[in-house]
Short mmCIF file of C-alpha atoms in Angstrom, two decimals:
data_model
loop_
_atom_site.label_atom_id
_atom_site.label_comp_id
_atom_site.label_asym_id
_atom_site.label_seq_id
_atom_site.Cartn_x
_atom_site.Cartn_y
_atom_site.Cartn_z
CA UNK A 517 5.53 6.39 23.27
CA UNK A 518 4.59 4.65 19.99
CA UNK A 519 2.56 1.56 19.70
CA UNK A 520 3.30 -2.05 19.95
CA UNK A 521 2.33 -2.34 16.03
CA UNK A 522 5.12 0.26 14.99
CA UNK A 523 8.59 -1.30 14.36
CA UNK A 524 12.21 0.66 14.83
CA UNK A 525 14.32 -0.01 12.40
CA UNK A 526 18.06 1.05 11.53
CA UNK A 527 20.27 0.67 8.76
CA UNK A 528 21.53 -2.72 9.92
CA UNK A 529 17.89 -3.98 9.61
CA UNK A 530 16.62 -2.25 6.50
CA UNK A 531 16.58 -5.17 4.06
CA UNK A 532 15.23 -7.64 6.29
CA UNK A 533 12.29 -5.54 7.50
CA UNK A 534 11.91 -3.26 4.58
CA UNK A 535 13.05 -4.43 1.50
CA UNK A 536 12.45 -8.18 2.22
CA UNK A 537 8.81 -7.41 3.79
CA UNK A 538 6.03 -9.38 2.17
CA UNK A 539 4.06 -6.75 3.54
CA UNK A 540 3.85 -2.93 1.64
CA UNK A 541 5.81 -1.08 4.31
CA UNK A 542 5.18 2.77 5.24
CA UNK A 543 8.62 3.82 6.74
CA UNK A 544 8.54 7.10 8.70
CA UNK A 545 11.93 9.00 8.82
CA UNK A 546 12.24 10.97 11.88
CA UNK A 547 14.55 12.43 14.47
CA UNK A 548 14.03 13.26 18.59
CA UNK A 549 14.49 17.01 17.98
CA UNK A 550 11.85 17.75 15.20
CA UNK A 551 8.59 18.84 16.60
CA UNK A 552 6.34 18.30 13.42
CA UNK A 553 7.71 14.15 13.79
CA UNK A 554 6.39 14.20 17.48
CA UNK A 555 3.06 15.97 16.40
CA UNK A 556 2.49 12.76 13.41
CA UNK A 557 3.68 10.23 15.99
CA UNK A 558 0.02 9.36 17.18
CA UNK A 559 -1.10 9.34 13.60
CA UNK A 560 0.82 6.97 12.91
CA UNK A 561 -0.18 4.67 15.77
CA UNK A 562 -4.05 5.13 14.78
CA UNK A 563 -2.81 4.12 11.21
CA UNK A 564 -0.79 1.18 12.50
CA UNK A 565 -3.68 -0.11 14.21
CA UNK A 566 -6.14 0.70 11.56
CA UNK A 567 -4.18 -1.18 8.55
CA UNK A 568 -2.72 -3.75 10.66
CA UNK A 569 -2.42 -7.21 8.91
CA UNK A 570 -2.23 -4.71 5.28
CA UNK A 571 0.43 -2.80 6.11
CA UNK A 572 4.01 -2.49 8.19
CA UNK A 573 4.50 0.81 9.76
CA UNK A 574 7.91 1.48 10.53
CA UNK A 575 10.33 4.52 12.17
CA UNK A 576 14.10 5.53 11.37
CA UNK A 577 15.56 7.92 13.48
CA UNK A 578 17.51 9.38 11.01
CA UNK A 579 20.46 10.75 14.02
CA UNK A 580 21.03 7.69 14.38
CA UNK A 581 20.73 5.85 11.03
CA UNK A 582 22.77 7.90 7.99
CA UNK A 583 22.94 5.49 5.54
CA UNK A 584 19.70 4.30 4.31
CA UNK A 585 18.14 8.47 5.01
CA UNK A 586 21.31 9.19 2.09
CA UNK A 587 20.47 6.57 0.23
CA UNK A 588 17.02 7.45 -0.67
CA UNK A 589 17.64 11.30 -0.57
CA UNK A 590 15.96 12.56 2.78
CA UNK A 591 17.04 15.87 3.06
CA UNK A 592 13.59 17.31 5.44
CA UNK A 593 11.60 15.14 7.82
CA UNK A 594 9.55 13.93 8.90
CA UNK A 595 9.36 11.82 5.49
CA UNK A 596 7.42 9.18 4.56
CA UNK A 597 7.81 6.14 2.39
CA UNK A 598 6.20 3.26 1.21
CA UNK A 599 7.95 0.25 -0.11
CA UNK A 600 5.96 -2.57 -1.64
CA UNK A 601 7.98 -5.89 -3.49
CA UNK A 602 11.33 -4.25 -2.32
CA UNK A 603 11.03 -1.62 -4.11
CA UNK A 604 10.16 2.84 -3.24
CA UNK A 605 6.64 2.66 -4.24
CA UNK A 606 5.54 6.60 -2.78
CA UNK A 607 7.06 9.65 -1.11
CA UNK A 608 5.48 12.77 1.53
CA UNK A 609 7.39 15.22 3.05
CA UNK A 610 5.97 16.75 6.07
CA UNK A 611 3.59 15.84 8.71
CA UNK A 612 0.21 14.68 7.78
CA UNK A 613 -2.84 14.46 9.44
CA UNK A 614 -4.84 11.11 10.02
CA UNK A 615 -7.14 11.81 6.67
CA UNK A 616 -3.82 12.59 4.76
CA UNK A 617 -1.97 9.87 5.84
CA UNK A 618 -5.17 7.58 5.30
CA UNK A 619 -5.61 8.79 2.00
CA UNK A 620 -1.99 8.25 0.55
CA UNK A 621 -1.32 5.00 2.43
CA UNK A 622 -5.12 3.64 0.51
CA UNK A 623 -3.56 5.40 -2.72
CA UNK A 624 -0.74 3.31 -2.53
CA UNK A 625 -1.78 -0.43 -1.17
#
């Protein structure tokens, strides 16, 4: 399962841990069924760990969140997005792999 470091978030919680983060938050939307989201999972762990203290990593199961995936447009996942002062500061589609993920999240501090 996913690491201590990685918080679950929903649309009721959005603002407060998104949106209101003094932190630059990378938000992974992702669902149970889709096998690339499973295959970034422990990327994202490694990355959570790595930029701890720099950097909020957080997951949205978008099954069970609609509002907030609409809102921003997600139409394929997994997507990622960064949010820094409140506001979408970069966009991937797809799953990455650790250099990728390494490279956009530095690209984007």
């Amino acid at each position: 399962m996913s690491s201590d470091l990685i918080k679950h978030i929903s649309d009721a919680t959005f603002e407060a841990e998104v949106l209101q983060s003094d932190k630059p938050v990378l938000v992974d939307y992702w669902a149970e069924w889709c096998g690339p989201c499973k295959a970034i999972a422990p990327v994202l762990d490694a990355v959570a760990a790595e930029f701890n203290g720099q950097l909020v990593v957080a997951k949205m199961n978008v099954d069970d969140n609609r509002d907030v995936p609409a809102r921003f447009g997600i139409r394929g996942i997994p997507t990622l997005m960064i949010f820094k002062g409140g506001d979408l500061a970069a966009t991937k589609v797809g799953a990455l792999n650790k250099a990728q993920l390494t490279d956009f999240i530095k690209s984007n501090l």
